[in-house]
Coordinates of C-alpha atoms in Angstrom, one line a residue:
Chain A
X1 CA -42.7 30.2 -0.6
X2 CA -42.5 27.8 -3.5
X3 CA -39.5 25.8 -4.5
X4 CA -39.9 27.1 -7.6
X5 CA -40.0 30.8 -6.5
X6 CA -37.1 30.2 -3.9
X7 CA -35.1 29.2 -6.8
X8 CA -36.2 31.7 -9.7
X9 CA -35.4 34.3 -6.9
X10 CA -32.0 33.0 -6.0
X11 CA -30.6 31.6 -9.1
X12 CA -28.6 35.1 -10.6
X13 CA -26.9 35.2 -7.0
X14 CA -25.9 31.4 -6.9
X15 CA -24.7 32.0 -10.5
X16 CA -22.5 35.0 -9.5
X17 CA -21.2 32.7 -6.0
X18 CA -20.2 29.8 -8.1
X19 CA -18.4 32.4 -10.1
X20 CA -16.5 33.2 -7.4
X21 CA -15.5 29.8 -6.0
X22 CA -14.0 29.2 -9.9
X23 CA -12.2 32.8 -9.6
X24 CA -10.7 31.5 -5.8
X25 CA -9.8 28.2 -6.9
X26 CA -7.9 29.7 -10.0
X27 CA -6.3 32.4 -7.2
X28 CA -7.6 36.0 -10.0
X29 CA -10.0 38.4 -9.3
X30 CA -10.0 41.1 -8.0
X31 CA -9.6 41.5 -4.3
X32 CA -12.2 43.4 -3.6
X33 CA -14.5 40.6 -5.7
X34 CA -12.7 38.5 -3.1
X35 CA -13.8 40.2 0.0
X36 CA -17.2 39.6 -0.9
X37 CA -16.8 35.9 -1.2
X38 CA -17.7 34.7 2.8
X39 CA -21.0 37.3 3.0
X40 CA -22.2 35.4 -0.3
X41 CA -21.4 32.3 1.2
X42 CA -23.3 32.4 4.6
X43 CA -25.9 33.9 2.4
X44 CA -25.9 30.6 0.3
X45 CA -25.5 28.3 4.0
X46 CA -29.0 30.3 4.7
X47 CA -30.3 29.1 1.7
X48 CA -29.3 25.5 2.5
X49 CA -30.7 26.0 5.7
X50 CA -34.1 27.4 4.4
X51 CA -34.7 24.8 1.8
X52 CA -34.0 21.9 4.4
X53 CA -36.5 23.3 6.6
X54 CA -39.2 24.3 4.4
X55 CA -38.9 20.3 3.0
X56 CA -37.6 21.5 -0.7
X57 CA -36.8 18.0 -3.3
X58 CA -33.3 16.4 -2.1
X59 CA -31.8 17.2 -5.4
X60 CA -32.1 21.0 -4.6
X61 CA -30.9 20.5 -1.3
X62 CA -28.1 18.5 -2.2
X63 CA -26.8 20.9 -4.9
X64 CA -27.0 23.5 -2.5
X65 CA -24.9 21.6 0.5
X66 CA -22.3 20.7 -2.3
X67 CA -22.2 24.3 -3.1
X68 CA -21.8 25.2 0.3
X69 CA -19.0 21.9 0.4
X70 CA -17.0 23.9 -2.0
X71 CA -17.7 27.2 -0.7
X72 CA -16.6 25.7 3.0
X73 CA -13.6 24.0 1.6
X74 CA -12.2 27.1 0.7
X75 CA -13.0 29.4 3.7
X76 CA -11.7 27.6 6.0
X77 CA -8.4 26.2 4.3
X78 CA -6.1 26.8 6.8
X79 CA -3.5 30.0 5.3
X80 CA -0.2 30.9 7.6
X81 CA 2.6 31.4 5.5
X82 CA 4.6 28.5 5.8
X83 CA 8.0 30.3 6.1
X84 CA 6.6 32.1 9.2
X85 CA 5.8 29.3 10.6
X86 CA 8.7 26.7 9.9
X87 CA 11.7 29.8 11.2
X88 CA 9.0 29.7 14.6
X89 CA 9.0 26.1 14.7
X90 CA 13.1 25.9 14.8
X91 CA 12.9 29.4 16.4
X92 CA 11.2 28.2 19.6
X93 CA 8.8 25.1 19.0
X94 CA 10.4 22.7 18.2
X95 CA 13.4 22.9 21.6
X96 CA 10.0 24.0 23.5
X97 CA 8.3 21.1 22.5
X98 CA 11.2 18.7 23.5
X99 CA 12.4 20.5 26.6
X100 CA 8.7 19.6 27.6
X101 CA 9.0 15.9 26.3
X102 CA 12.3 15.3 28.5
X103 CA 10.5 12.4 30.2
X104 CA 10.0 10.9 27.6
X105 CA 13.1 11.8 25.7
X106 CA 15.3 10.7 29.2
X107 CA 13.4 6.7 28.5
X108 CA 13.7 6.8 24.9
X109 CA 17.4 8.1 25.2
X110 CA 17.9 5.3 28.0
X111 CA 16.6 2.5 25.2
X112 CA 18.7 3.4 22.5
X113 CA 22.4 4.3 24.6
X114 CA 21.5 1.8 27.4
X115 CA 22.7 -1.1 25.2
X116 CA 24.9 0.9 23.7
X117 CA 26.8 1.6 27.0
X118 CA 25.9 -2.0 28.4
X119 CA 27.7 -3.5 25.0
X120 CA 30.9 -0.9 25.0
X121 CA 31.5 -2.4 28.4
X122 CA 30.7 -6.3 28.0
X123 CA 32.7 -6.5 24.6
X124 CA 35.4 -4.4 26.2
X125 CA 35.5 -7.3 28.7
X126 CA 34.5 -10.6 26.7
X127 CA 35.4 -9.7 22.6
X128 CA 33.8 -13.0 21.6
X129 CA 30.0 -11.5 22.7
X130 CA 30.3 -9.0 19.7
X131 CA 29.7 -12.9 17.6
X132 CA 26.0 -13.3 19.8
X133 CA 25.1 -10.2 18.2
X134 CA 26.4 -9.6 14.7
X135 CA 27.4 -12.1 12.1
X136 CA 31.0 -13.4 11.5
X137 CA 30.1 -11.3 7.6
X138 CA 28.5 -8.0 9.0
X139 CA 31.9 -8.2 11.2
X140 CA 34.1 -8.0 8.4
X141 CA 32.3 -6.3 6.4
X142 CA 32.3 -3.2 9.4
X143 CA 35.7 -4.4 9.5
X144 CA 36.5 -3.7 5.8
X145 CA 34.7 -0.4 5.8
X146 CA 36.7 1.1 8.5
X147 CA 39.9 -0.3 7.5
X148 CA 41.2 2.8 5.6
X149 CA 40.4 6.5 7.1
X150 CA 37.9 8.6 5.3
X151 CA 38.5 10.7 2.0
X152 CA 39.0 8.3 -0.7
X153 CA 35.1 8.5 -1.6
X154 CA 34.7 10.5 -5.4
X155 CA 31.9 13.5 -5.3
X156 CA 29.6 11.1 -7.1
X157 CA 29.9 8.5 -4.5
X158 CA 29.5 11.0 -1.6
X159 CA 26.5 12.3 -3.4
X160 CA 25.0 8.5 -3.7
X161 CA 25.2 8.4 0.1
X162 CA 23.7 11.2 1.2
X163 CA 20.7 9.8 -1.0
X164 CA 21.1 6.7 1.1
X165 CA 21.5 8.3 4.3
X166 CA 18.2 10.1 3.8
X167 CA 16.0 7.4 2.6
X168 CA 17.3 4.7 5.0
X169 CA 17.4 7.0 8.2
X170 CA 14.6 9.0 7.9
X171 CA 12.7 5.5 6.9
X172 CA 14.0 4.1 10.3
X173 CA 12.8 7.4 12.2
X174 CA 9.6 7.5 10.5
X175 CA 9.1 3.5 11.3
X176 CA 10.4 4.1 14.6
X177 CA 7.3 6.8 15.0
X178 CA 4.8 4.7 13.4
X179 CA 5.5 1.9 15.7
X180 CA 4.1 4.1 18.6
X181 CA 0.8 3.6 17.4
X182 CA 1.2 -0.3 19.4
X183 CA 0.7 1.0 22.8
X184 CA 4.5 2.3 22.6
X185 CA 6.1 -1.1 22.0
X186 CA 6.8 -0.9 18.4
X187 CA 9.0 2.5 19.2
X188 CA 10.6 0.9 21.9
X189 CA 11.8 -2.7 20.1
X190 CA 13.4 -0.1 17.3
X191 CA 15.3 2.1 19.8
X192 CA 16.5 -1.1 21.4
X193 CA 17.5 -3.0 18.3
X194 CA 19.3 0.0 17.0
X195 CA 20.8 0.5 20.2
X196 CA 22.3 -3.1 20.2
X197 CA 23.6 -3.2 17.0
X198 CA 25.1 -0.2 16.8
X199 CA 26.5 -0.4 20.2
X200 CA 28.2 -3.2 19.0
X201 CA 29.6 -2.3 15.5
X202 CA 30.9 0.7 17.4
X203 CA 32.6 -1.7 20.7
X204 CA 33.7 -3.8 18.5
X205 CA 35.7 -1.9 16.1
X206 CA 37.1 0.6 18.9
X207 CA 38.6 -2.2 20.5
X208 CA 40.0 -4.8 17.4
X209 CA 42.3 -1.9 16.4
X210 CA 39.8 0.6 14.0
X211 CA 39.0 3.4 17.1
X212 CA 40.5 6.3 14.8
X213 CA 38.8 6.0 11.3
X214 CA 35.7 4.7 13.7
X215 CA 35.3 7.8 15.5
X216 CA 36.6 10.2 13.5
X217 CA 33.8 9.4 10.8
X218 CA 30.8 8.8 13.6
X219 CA 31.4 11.8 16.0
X220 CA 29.7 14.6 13.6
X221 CA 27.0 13.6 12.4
X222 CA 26.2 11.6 14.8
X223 CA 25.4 14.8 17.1
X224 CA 22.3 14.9 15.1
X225 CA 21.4 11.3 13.9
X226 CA 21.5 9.8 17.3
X227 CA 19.3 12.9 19.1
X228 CA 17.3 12.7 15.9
X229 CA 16.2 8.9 16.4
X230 CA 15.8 9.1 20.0
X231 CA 12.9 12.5 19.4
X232 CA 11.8 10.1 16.7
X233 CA 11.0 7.4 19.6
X234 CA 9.8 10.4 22.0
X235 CA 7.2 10.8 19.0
X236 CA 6.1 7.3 18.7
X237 CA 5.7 7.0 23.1
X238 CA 3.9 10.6 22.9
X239 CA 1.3 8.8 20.4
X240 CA 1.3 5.7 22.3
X241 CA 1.0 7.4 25.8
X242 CA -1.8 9.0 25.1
X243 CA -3.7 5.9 24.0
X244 CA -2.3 4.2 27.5
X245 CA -3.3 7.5 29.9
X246 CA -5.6 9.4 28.3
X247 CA -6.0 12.1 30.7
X248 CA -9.3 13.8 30.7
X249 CA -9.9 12.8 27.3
X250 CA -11.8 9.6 25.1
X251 CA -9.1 7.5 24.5
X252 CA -9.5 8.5 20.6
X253 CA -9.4 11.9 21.3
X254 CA -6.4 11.9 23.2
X255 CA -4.6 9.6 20.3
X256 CA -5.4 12.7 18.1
X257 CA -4.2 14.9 20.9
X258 CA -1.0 12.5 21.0
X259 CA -0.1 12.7 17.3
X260 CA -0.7 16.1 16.5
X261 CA 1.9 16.8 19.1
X262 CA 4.3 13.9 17.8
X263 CA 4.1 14.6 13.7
X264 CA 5.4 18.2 15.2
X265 CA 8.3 16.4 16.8
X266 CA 8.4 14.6 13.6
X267 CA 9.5 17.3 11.2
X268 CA 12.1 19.0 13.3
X269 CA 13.5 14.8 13.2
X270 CA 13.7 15.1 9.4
X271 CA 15.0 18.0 9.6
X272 CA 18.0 16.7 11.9
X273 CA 18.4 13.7 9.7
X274 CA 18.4 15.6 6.8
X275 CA 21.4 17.4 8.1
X276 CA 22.5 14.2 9.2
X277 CA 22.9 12.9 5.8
X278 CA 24.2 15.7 4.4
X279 CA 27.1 16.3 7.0
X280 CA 27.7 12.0 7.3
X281 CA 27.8 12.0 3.4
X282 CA 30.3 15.4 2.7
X283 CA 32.1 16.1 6.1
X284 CA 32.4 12.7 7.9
X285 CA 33.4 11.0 4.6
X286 CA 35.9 13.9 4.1
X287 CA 39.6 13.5 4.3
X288 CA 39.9 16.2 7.0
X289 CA 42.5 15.5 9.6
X290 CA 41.3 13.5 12.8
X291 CA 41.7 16.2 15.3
X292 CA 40.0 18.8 12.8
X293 CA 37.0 15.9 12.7
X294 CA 36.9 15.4 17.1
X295 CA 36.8 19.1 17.2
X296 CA 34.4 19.8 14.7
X297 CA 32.1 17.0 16.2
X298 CA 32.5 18.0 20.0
X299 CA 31.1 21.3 18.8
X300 CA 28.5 20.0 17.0
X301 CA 27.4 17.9 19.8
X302 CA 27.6 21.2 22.2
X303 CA 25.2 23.0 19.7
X304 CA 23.0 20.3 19.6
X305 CA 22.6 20.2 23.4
X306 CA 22.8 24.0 23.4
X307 CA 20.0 24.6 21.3
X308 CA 17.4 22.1 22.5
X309 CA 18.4 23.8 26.4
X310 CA 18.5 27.4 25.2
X311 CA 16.9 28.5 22.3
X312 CA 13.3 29.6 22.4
X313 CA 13.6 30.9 26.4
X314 CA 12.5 34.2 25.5
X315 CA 9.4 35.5 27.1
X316 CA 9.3 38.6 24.6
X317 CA 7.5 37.2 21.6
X318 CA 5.0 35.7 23.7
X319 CA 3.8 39.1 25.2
X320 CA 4.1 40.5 21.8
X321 CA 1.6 37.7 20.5
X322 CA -0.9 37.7 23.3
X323 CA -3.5 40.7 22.9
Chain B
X1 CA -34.5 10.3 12.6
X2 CA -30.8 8.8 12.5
X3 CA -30.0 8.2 9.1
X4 CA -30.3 4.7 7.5
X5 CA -27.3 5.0 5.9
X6 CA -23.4 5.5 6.4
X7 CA -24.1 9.1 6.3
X8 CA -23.6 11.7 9.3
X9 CA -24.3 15.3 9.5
X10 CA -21.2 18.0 10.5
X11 CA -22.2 21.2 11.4
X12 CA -20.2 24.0 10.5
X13 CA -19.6 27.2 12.5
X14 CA -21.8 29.1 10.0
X15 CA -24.7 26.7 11.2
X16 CA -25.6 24.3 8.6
X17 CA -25.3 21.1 8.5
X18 CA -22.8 19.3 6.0
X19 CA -23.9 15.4 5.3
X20 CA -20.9 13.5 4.7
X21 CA -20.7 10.4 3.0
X22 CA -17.5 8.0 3.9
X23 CA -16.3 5.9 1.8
X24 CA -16.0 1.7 2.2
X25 CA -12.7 -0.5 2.2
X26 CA -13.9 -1.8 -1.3
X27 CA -13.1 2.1 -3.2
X28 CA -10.6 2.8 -1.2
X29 CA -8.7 -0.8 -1.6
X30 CA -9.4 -0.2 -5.5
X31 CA -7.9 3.2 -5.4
X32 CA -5.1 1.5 -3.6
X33 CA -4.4 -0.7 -5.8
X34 CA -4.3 1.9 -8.9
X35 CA -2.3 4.1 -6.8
X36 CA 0.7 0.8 -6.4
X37 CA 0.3 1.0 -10.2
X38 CA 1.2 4.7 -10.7
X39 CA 4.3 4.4 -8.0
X40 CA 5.5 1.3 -9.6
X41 CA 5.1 3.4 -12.9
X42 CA 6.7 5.9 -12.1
X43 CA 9.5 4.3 -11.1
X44 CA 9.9 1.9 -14.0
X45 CA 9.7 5.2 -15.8
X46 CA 12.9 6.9 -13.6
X47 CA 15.0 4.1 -14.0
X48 CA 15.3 4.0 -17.2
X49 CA 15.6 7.5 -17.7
X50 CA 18.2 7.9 -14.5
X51 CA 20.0 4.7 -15.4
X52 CA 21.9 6.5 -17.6
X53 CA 23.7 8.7 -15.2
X54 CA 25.9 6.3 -13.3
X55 CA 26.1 7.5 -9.3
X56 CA 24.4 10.4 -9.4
X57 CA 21.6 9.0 -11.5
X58 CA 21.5 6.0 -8.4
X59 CA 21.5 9.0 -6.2
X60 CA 18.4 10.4 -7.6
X61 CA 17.0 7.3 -8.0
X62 CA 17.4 6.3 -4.2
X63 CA 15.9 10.2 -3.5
X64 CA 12.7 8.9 -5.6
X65 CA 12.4 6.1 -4.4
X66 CA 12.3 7.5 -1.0
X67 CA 10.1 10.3 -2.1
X68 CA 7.3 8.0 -4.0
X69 CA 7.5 5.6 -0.9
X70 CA 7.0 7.7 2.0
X71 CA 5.2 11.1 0.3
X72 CA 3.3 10.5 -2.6
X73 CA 0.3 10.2 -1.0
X74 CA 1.2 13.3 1.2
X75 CA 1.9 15.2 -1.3
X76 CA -1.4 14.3 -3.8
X77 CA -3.3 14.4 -0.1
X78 CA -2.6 18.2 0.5
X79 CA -1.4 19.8 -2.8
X80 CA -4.8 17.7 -4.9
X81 CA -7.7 18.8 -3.4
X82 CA -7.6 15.3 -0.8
X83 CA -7.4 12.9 -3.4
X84 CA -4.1 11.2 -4.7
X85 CA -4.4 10.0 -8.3
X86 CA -6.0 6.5 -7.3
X87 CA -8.5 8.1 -5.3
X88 CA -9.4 10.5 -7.6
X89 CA -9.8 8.0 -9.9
X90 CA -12.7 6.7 -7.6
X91 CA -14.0 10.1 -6.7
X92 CA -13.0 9.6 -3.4
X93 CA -11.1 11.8 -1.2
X94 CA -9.8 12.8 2.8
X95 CA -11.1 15.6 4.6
X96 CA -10.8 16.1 8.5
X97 CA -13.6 14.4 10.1
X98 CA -15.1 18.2 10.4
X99 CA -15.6 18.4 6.9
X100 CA -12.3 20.4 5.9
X101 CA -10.0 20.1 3.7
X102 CA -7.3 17.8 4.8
X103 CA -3.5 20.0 6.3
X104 CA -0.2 18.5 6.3
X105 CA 0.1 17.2 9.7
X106 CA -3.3 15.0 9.7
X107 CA -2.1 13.6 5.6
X108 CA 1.5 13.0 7.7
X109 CA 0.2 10.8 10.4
X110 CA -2.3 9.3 8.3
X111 CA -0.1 7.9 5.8
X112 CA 2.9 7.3 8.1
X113 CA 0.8 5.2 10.4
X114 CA -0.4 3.5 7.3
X115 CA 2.5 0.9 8.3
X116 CA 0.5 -0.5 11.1
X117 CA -2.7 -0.2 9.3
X118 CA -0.9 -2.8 7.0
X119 CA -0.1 -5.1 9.8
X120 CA 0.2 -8.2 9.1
X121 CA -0.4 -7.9 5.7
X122 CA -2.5 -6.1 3.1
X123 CA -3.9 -4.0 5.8
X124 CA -5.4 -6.1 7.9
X125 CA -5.6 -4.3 10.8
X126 CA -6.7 -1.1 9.0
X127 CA -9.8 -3.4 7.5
X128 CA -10.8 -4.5 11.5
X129 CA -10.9 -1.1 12.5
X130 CA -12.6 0.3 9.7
X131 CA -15.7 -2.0 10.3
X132 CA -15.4 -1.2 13.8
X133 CA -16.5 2.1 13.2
X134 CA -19.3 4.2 11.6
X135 CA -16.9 6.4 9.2
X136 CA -15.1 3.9 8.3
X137 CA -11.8 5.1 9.5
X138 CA -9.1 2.6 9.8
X139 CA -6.3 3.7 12.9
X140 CA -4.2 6.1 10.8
X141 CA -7.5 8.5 9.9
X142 CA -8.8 7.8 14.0
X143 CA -5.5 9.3 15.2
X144 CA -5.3 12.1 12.4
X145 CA -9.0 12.8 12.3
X146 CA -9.9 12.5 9.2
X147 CA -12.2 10.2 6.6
X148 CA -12.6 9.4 3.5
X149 CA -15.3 11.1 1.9
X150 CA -17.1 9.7 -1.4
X151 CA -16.7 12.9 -3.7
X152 CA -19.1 15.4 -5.2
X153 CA -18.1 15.2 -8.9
X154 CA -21.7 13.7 -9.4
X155 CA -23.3 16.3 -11.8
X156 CA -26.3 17.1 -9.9
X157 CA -29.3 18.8 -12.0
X158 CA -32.7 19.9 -11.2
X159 CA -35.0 17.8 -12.8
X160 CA -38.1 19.4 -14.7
X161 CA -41.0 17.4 -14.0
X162 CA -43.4 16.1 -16.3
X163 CA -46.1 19.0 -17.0
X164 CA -49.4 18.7 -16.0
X165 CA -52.1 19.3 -13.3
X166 CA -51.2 20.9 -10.1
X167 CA -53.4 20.1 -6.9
X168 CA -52.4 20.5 -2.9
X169 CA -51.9 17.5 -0.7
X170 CA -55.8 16.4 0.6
X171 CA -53.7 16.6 4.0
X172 CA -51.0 18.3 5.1
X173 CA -47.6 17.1 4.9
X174 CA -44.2 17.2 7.2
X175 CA -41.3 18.3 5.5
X176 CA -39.7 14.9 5.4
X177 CA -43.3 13.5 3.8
X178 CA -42.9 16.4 1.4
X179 CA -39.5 15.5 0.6
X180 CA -40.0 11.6 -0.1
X181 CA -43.2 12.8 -2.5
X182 CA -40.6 15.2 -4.4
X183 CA -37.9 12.6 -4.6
X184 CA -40.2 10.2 -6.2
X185 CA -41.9 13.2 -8.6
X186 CA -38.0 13.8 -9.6
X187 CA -37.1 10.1 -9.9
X188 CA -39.7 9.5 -12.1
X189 CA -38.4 9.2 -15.6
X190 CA -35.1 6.7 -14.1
X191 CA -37.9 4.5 -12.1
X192 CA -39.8 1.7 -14.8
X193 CA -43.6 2.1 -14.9
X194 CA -44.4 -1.2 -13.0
X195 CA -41.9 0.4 -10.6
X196 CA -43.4 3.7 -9.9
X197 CA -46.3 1.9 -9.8
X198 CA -46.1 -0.1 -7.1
X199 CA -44.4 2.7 -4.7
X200 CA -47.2 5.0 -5.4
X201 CA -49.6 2.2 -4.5
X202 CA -48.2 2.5 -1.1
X203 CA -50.1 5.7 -0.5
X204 CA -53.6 4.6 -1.8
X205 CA -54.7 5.0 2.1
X206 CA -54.0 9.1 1.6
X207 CA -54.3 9.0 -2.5
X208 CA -57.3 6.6 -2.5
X209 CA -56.4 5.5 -6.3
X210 CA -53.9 2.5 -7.3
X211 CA -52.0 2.1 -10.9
X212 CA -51.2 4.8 -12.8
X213 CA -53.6 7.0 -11.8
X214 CA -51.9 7.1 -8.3
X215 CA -48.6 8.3 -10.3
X216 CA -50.4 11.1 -11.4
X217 CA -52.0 11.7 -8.7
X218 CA -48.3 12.4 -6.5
X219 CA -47.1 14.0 -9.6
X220 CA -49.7 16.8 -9.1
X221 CA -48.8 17.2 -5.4
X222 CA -45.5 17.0 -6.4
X223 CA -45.7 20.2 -9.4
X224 CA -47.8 22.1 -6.3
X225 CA -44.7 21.5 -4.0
X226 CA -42.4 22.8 -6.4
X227 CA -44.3 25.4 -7.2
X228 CA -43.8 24.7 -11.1
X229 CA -45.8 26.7 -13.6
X230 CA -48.5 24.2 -15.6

């Protein structure tokens, strides 16, 4: 057949497919008009495919593959409703995924309260090693911020934190991820750094006299920022194992392996930190009573550890899934 | 035949082949760059609007910042078709190396691992391992698998060609033969006479005439191809 015959023939149905493409793209039309959208598509990838082999001009074939681009682009946009899926990724994925991880998550965890533990000790011993690590300024400053308890922050302030909270810890757990992509190391220098400093802001002030408006303000949300950074670092060593010990895989296909599996990781982290900021910006800088604050926060802690050993055990959605 | 160019095939389950074209570190620096302007605009733009509300206005302000610096490009990514504003600008855009359109998780590991891609400065290390490949993917696109794609905003149109005689090949011709005769037929009027000319001068073994009368000569092979009415 003739290019110019193949096209003549063809044209009224290409018309009516880019039609369609314009209605999908604009989300109107009738549904039915709808269903008929992949048959006219293959029908168009057939064309594509007859023109290429029966040597038709380049310009024909290339309108025809962008049509088919377009055509693609839409077909296979991937469509699971997103609330579905996020209450099935707190539901069960996400503890899943990081009960699974708990290798990882027992080195990471060991990078970031190693130092912390190592530092509450020496400084409890030698006061003066808190100066090898912190400035004489940062000292007073922490020294300053913990001198009064919490509660004298105005709404506007609080709300100025949790802004803060979220941009700066998020940013650290998102860096701390990123940095995974170096073999691991990046992750790891982030855990340890944060490990040493905080370990000894916190030794430090619990033992120069500041342990009550210290703790009080820490011990809530810090059931979900200090879990939160340590999955962020189980993200970064997922992506940066998988480059190390590919497995069965290419190296670059077990990278893409690797960080599909950490970004996942990496939104229930946000999601942590979010609540994070929002409990260390309205409830840790509120002037609730101390014990109110150690009991709040020792439950807190309790559901954090609860949830990532418990939730998601159920075999029952599984079977109802796999048919 | 691999292709001479950048260009690689991706076949799709319906069994045709998709050619994609990546895109170089000189559009996709450019695109960059008008992307920084944008941000930076944008921001310019909230604080002197949010200025005006003491804390909460900072609040907000700290909330932008963090959103423009960590998701714009997420956001434009997934929600824009692939492209953020710089690329589109550049009719560029990121699909998965498969030829789909481009999900949250790959944009999310793309443009969080952009960081390292910077390393040590003005993405260095994303430039090395962009020329170390054949897409063109610096190590943010390797581990989400994707690429960026020169776009198809080009307005393509079937040329008419000129009218006249219509005669078959003297010999028969592969498709790929068939193809580089058409291409030229349809080039025709963009390609100078001297030009056209000379290429079809390259043929004289099969056409046996030089000048312009070789011209004519593919032309008419070219109008039987098509199978265009004289």
């Amino acid at each position: 057949m003739k290019q110019a015959q193949f096209v003549a023939d063809r044209q009224a149905r290409w018309d009516q497919y880019r039609e369609l493409l314009k209605a999908l793209r604009r989300r109107r039309g009738k549904d039915t008009v709808k269903a008929d959208f992949p048959s006219q598509y293959r029908r168009l990838c057939n064309d594509l495919a007859l023109a290429r082999s029966r040597g038709y001009s380049l310009k024909l074939i290339n309108q025809l593959q962008q049509w088919v681009m377009e055509g693609h682009a839409l077909l296979y946009k991937p469509q699971a409703s997103l609330v579905e899926r996020i209450v099935e990724f707190f539901r069960r994925d996400f503890p899943r995924q990081v009960r699974s991880e708990w290798r990882l998550g027992a080195l990471c965890s060991l990078l970031l309260f190693g130092p912390m533990i190592w530092l509450f000790h020496h400084i409890g011993t030698t006061p003066e090693f808190v100066y090898r690590v912190l400035s004489p300024d940062a000292i007073i400053n922490y020294e300053q911020m913990y001198a009064q308890p919490a509660g004298n922050r105005s709404a506007d302030d609080q709300f100025f934190m949790f802004a803060f909270y979220i941009m700066n810890n998020i940013g650290v757990a998102l860096r701390t991820f990123a940095g995974g992509l170096l073999f691991g190391v990046g992750s790891a220098v982030i855990l340890l750094f944060n490990g040493v400093f905080i370990g000894a802001v916190a030794a430090h002030l619990s033992f120069e006299g500041y342990f009550e408006n210290f703790w009080t303000f820490v011990i809530g949300h810090g059931a979900f920022e200090l879990p939160a950074i340590v999955l962020a670092g189980v993200a970064g060593f997922r992506m940066g194992i998988s480059l190390i010990i590919p497995g069965p895989y290419r190296r670059l296909e077990a990278l893409r392996l690797g960080a599909r599996e950490a970004v996942s990781l990496l939104y229930g982290v946000m999601a942590m930190l979010l609540l994070a900021a929002g409990l260390e910006a309205f409830w840790s800088a509120s002037n609730a009573p101390a014990s109110v604050k150690y009991v709040v926060g020792a439950i807190l802690w309790l559901a954090v550890f609860a949830y990532f050993l418990l939730a998601g055990r159920d075999t029952r959605t599984e079977s109802r899934h796999a048919d | 035949m691999p292709p001479i160019d950048s260009t690689y095939p991706v076949e799709t389950p319906d069994g045709v082949d998709l050619d994609i074209h990546p895109a170089g570190p000189v559009p996709r620096a450019a695109a960059w760059m008008v992307d920084l302007l944008v941000r930076s605009g944008i921001m310019i733009m909230l604080i002197f609007i949010l200025s005006g509300f003491n804390a909460v206005g900072f609040a907000m302000l700290v909330l932008a910042w963090f959103l423009i610096n960590w998701w714009y490009p997420v956001l434009f990514e997934v929600l824009g078709n692939g492209a953020t504003p710089g690329k589109r600008a550049f009719d560029i855009r990121v699909i998965h190396d498969d030829g789909t359109p481009v999900g949250w998780g790959p944009s999310v590991v793309r443009n969080l691992l952009r960081q390292v891609d910077f390393l040590p400065l003005l993405y260095m290390t994303g430039l090395i391992s962009m020329l170390c490949n054949r897409r063109f993917q610096r190590l943010g696109d390797l581990a989400a698998g994707t690429v960026v794609i020169h776009g198809d905003n080009r307005r393509i149109t079937l040329p008419e060609l000129p009218p006249g005689e219509t005669r078959h090949p003297p010999i028969p011709l592969k498709p790929d033969e068939q193809q580089a005769v058409l291409s030229f037929a349809e080039r025709i009027r963009s390609l100078n006479p001297a030009r056209a000319e000379e290429l079809a001068n390259l043929l004289e073994p099969v056409t046996g005439q030089t000048g312009p009368e070789a011209v004519d000569e593919l032309l008419t092979w070219a109008r039987w191809m098509r199978g265009q009415a004289t």
